[in-house]
Coordinates of C-alpha atoms in Angstrom, one line a residue:
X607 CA 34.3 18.6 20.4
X608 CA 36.9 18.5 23.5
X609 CA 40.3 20.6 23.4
X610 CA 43.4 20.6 25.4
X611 CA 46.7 21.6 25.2
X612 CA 49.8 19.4 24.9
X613 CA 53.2 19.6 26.6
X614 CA 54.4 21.4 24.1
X615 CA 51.8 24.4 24.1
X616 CA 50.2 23.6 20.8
X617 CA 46.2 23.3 20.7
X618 CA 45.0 19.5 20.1
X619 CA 41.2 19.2 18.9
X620 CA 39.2 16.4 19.0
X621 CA 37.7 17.2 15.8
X622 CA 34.9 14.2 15.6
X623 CA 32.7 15.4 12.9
X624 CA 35.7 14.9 10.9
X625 CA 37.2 11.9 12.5
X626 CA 40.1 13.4 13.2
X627 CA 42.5 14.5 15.9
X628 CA 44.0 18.2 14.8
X629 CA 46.8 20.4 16.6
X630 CA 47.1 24.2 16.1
X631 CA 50.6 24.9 16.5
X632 CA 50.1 28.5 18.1
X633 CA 53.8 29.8 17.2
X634 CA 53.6 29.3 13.5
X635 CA 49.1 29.4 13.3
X636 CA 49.5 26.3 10.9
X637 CA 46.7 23.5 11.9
X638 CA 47.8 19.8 11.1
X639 CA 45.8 16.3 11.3
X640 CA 47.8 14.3 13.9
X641 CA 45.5 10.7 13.8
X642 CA 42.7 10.0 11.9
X643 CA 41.9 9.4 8.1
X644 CA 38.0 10.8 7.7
X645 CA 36.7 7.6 8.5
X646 CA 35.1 6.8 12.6
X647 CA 34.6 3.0 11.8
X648 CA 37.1 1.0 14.2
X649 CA 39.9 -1.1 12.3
X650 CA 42.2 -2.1 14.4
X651 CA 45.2 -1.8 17.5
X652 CA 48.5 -0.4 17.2
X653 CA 47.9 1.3 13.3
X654 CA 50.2 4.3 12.8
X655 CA 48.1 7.7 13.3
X656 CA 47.2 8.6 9.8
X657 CA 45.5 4.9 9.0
X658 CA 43.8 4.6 11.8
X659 CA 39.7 5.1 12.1
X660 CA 38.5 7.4 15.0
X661 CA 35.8 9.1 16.6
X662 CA 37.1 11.2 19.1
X663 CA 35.1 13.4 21.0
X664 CA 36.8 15.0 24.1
X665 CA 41.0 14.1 24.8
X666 CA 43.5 15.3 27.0
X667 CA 47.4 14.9 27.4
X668 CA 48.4 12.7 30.2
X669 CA 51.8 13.3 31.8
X670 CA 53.9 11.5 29.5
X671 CA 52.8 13.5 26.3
X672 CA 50.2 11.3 25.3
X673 CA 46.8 11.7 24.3
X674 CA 44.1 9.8 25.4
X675 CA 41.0 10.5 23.6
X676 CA 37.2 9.0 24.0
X677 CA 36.3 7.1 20.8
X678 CA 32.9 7.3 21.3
X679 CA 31.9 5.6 17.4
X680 CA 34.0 2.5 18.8
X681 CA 33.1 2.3 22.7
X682 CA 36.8 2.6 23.6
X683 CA 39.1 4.7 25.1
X684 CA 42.2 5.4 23.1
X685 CA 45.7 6.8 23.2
X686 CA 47.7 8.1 20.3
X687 CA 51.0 7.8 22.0
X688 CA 54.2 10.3 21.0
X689 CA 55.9 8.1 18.8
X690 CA 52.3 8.0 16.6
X691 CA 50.4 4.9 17.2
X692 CA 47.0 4.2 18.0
X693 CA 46.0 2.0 20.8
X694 CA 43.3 1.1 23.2
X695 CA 43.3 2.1 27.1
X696 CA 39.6 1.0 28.0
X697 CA 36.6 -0.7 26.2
X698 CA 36.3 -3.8 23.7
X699 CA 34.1 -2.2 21.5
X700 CA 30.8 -3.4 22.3
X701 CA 28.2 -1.2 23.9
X702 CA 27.3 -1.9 27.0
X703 CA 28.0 -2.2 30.9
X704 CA 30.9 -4.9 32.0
X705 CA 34.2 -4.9 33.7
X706 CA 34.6 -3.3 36.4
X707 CA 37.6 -4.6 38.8
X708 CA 39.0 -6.1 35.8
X709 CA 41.2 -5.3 32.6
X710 CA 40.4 -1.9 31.5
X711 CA 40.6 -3.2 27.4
X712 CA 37.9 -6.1 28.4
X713 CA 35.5 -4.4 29.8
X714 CA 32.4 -3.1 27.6
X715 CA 31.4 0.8 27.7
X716 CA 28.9 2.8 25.9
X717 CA 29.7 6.4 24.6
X718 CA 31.8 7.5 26.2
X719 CA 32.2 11.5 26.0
X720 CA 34.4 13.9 28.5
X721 CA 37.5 12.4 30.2
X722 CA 40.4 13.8 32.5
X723 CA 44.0 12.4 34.1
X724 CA 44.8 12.8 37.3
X725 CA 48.0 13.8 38.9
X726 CA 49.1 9.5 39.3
X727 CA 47.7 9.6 34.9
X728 CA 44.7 7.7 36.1
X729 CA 41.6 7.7 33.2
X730 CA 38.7 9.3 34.8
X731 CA 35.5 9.3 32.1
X732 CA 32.2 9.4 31.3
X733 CA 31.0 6.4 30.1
X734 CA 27.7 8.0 28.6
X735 CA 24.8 5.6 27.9
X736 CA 25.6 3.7 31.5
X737 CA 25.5 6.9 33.6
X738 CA 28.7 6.3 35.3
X739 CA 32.0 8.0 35.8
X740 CA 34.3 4.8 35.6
X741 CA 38.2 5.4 36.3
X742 CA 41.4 3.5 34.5
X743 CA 43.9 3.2 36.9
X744 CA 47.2 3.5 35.1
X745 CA 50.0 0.9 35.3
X746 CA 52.5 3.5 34.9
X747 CA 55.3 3.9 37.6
X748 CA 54.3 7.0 39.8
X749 CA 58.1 7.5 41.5
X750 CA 58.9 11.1 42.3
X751 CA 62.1 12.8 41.8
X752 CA 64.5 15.9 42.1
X753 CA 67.6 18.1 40.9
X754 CA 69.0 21.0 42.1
X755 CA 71.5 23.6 40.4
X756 CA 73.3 26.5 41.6
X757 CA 72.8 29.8 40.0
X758 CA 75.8 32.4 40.5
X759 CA 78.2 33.3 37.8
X760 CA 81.0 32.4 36.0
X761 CA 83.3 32.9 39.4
X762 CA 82.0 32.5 42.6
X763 CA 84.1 33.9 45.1
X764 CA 84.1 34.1 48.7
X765 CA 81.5 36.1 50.6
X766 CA 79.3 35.4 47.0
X767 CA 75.7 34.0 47.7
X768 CA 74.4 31.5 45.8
X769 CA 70.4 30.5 45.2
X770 CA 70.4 26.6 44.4
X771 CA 67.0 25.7 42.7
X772 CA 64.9 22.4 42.4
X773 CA 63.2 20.7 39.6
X774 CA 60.7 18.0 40.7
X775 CA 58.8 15.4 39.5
X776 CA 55.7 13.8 41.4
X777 CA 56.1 16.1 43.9
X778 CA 52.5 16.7 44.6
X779 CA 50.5 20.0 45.8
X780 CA 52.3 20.4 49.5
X781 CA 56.0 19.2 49.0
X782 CA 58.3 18.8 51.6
X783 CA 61.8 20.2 51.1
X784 CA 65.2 19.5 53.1
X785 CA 67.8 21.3 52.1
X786 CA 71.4 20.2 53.3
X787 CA 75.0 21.5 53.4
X788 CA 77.8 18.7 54.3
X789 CA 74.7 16.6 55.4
X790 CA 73.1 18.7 58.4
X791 CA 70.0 20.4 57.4
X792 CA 69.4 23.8 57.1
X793 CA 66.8 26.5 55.1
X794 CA 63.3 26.2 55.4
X795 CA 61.0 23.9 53.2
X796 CA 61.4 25.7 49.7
X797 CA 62.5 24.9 46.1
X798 CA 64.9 27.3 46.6
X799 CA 67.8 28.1 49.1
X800 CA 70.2 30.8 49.1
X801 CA 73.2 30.9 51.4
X802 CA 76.9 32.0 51.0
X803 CA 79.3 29.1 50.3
X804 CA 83.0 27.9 51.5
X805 CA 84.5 25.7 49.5
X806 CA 84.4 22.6 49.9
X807 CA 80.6 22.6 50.8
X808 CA 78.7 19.8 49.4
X809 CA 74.7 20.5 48.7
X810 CA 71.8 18.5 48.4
X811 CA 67.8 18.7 49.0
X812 CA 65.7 16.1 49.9
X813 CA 62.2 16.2 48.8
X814 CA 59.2 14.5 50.5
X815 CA 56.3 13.7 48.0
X816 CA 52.6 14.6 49.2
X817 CA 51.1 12.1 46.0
X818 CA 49.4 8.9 47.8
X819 CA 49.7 7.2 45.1
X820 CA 53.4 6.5 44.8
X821 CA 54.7 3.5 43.0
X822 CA 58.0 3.8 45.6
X823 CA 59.0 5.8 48.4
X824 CA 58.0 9.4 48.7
X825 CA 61.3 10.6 49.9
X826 CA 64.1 10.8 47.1
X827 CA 67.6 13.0 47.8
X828 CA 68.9 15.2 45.0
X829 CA 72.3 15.3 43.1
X830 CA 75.3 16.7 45.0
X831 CA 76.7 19.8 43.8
X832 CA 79.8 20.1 45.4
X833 CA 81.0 24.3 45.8
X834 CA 83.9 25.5 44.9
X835 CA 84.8 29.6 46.3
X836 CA 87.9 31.2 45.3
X837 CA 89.1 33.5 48.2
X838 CA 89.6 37.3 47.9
X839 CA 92.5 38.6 46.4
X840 CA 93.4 42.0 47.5
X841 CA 95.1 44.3 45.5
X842 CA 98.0 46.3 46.6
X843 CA 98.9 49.9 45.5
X844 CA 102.4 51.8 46.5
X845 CA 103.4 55.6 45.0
X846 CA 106.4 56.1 44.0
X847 CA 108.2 59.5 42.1
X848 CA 108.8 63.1 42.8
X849 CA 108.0 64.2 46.5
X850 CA 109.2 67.6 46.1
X851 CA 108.9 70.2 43.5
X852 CA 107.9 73.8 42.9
X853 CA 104.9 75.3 41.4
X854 CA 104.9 75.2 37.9
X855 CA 107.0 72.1 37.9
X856 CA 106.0 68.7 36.2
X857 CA 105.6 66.0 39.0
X858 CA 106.0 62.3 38.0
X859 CA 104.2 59.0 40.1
X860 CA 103.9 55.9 39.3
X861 CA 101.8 53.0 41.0
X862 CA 103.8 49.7 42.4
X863 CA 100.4 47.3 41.6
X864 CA 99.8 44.0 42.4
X865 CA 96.7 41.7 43.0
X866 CA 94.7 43.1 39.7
X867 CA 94.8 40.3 37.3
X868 CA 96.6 43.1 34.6
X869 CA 93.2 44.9 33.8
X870 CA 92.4 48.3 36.1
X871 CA 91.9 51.7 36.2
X872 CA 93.6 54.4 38.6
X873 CA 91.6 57.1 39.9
X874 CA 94.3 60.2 40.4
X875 CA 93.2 62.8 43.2
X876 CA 94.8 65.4 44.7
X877 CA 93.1 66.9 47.9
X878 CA 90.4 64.4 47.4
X879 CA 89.9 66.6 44.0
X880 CA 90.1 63.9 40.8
X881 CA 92.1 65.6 37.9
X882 CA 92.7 62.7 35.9
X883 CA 92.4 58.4 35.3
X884 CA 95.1 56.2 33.5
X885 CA 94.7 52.2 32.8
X886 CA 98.6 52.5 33.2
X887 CA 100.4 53.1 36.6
X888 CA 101.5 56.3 36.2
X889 CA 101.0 59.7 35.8
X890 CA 102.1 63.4 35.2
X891 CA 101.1 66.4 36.4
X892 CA 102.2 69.9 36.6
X893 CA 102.4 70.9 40.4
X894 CA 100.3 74.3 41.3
X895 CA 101.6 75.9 44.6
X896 CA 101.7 74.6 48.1
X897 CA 101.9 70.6 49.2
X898 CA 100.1 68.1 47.4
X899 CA 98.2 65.1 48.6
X900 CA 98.2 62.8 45.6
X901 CA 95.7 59.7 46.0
X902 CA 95.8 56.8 43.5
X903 CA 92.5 54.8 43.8
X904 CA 92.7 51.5 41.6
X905 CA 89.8 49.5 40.3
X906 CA 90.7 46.3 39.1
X907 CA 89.2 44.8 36.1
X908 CA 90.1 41.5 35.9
X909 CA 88.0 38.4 35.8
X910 CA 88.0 36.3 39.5
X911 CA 88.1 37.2 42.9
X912 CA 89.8 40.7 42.8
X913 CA 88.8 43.0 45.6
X914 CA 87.7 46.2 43.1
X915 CA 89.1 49.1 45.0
X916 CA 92.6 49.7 46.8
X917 CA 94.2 53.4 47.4
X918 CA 97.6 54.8 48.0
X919 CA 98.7 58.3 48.8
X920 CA 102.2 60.4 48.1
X921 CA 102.6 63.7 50.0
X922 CA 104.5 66.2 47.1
X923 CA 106.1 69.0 49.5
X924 CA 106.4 72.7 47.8
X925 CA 109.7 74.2 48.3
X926 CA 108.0 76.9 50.3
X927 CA 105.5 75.7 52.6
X928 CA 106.4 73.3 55.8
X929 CA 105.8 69.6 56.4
X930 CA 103.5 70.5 59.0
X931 CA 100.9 71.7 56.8
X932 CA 100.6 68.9 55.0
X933 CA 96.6 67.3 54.2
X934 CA 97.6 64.1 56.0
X935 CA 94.0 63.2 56.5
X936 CA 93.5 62.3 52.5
X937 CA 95.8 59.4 53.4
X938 CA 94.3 56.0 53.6
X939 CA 94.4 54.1 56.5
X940 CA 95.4 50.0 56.7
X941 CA 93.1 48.0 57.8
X942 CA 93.8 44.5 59.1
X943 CA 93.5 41.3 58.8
X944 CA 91.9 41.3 55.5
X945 CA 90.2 38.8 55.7
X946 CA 89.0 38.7 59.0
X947 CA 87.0 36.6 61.6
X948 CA 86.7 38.3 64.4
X949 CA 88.5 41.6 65.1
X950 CA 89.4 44.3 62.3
X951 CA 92.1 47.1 63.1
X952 CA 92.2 50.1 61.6
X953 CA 95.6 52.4 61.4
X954 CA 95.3 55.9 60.3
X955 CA 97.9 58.6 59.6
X956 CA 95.4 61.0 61.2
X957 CA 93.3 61.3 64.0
X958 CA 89.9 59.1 63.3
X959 CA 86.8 61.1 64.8
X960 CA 84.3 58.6 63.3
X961 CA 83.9 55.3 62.2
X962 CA 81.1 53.7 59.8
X963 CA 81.4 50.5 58.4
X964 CA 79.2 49.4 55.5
X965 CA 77.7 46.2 53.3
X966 CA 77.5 46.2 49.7
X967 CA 74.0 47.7 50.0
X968 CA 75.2 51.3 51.5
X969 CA 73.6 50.1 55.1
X970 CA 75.3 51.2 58.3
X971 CA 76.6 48.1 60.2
X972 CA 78.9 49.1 62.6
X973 CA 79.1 52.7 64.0
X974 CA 81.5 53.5 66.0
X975 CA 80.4 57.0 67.2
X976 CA 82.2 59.9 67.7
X977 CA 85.7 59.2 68.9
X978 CA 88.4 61.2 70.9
X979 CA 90.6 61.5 67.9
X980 CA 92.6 58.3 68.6
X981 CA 94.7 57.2 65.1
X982 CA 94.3 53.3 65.8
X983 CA 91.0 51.5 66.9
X984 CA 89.7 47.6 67.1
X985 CA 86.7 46.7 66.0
X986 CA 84.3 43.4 67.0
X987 CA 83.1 42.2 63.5
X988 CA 82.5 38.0 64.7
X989 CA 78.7 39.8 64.8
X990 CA 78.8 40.0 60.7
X991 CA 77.9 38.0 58.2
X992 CA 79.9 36.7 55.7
X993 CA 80.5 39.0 52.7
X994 CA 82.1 42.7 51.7
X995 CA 82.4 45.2 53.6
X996 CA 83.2 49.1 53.7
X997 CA 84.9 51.5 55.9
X998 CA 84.4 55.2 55.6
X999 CA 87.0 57.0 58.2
X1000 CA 85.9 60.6 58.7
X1001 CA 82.9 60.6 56.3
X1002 CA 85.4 58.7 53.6
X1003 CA 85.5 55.7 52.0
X1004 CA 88.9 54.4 52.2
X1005 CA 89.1 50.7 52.5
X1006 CA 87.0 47.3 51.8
X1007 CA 87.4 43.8 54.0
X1008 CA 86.0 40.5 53.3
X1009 CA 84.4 39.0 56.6
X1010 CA 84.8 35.0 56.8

């Protein structure tokens, strides 16, 4: 009694002391009858599943979702094909040795038993009482194939890898894979590639099939997915309000705000200290003694290509203490262009004594090194790869940059 699996997952049993062919169906444990009626006396070709008269005693599923099962009572080998018919692959029904080089359903075999399908759904079985392993060699097309599709999100935005993936057919067990953007190959020969697109880029992979036995060509080319990347938008924060008042005094800001596609949250500090957030640009705050250095750090919300994070600071003077005092180095820098190809310049309002620039990861990619306290500096960044980037000034992070 031979077993297999079918493309679906479900047992299939060839089930020849009953004359049956029966499936387990392994999510629901219910066993079926899917060809046979009881009875392993040939009656005919082409008879719907439940009529016909088997003997099966091995079967497998061939690529198609068919299964082809040896009828060993009838000399024949059969298939009980996915729309539910019985027909014959190999054998006449008479026992004995003929046929070879000829039609597989004229030649005569004897008892046949164990069977298997190659990868091209060639028969290979045991034809029993002759002591041979005879093959059918099927008439079915053999012609490989492949798709790709791109797996990022629902916005893909500039910077933004993307893996694209394959799904082959007749590929064979050592594939060839040629991946290509705008038609000039690139990758290495995988199913999958992972790159950051522009838009605009058009991708394709080209797959070159190890089966020899190929009814047409073993190279095929993929669908096109053609990209398209939104660019960053940077958002833009400006404090306005009170820039003097006296202890004990209530101080009013408020946040100019633009770039956030309306959804946010503002991350008040003062002295680097957070005392409050708001998902409205402003706020209120009773002023303790001495100056203030009021930070408002914004991350935006809103669905697309909205750089998370931009900061603006407000000096609030105290009526007694001098401008010279003030915390100046709590104020963010500008950093520009944003984005940027080749050279990034950062301004502060303080002297910079160090310099770190990050990826999205936390990993050092440009240090600067200690500096002579100089409140400008350029920067070389045509080494980096595309993406988002950080820039801690003095041990801070106060900015982000998106590298072409």
């Amino acid at each position: 009694m031979g077993i297999c699996y079918d493309n679906a997952g479900s047992i299939c049993i060839a089930d020849w002391g009953n004359a049956r062919i029966r499936k387990v169906n392994l999510t629901s444990n219910i066993i079926t009858t899917v060809a046979g009626n009881g009875s392993g006396t040939y009656n005919g070709e082409g008879l719907p599943a439940s009529s016909a008269q088997i003997g099966p005693l091995d079967l497998k599923c061939d690529h198609f979702g068919n299964l082809i099962f040896s009828d060993k009572n009838n000399h024949r080998i059969r298939e009980l094909t996915t729309s539910g018919i019985v027909n014959t692959v190999g054998g006449n029904g008479t026992s004995g040795y003929s046929g070879d080089g000829s039609s597989a359903t004229s030649a005569n075999i004897s008892n046949p038993y164990g069977l298997a399908i190659d990868i091209c759904n060639s028969i290979y079985f045991a034809d029993g009482s002759n002591y041979r392993i005879r093959k059918i060699t099927s008439s079915m097309p053999v012609n490989p194939s492949i798709t790709i599709s791109a797996h990022s999100g629902n916005v893909l935005c500039y910077g933004m890898p993307v893996t694209f993936s394959s799904n082959t057919t007749y590929a064979g067990i050592s594939p060839a894979y040629q991946w290509k953007v705008n038609g000039a190959n690139v990758g290495v020969s995988a199913p999958t590639y992972t790159y950051a697109p522009v838009n605009g880029d058009s991708v394709q992979c080209q797959l070159t099939s190890s089966i020899a036995c190929l009814t047409t060509s073993p190279v095929v080319i993929s669908n096109t997915i053609h990209m398209r990347v939104d660019t960053f938008i940077v958002p833009v924060v400006a404090l306005t309000g009170d820039s003097i008042a006296g202890a004990g005094a209530t101080v009013h800001l408020t946040a100019s705000i633009m770039g956030t596609a309306g959804l946010y949250t503002i991350h008040w500090k003062n002295h680097g200290i957070e005392f409050t957030t708001t998902t409205v640009p402003s706020v209120t705050y009773t002023k303790a003694a001495g100056n203030d250095t009021v930070t408002a750090t914004l991350v935006s919300m809103g669905r697309g290509c909205y750089d998370s994070v931009a900061s603006s600071a407000r000096l609030v003077y105290d009526h007694n203490v001098s401008v010279g005092s003030l915390h100046l180095a709590f104020m963010s820098p500008r950093v520009y262009p944003n984005p940027v190809d080749n050279v990034l310049h950062v301004e502060a309002v303080s002297e910079i004594h160090e310099l770190i620039i990050t990826n999205v990861l936390g990993q050092t990619v440009v240090n600067s090194g200690q500096q002579n306290g100089a409140v400008s500096m350029a920067l070389d960044v045509s080494g980096l790869s595309s993406g988002v980037y950080f820039v801690k000034v003095n041990g801070v992070c106060t900015n982000r940059f998106v590298k072409r």
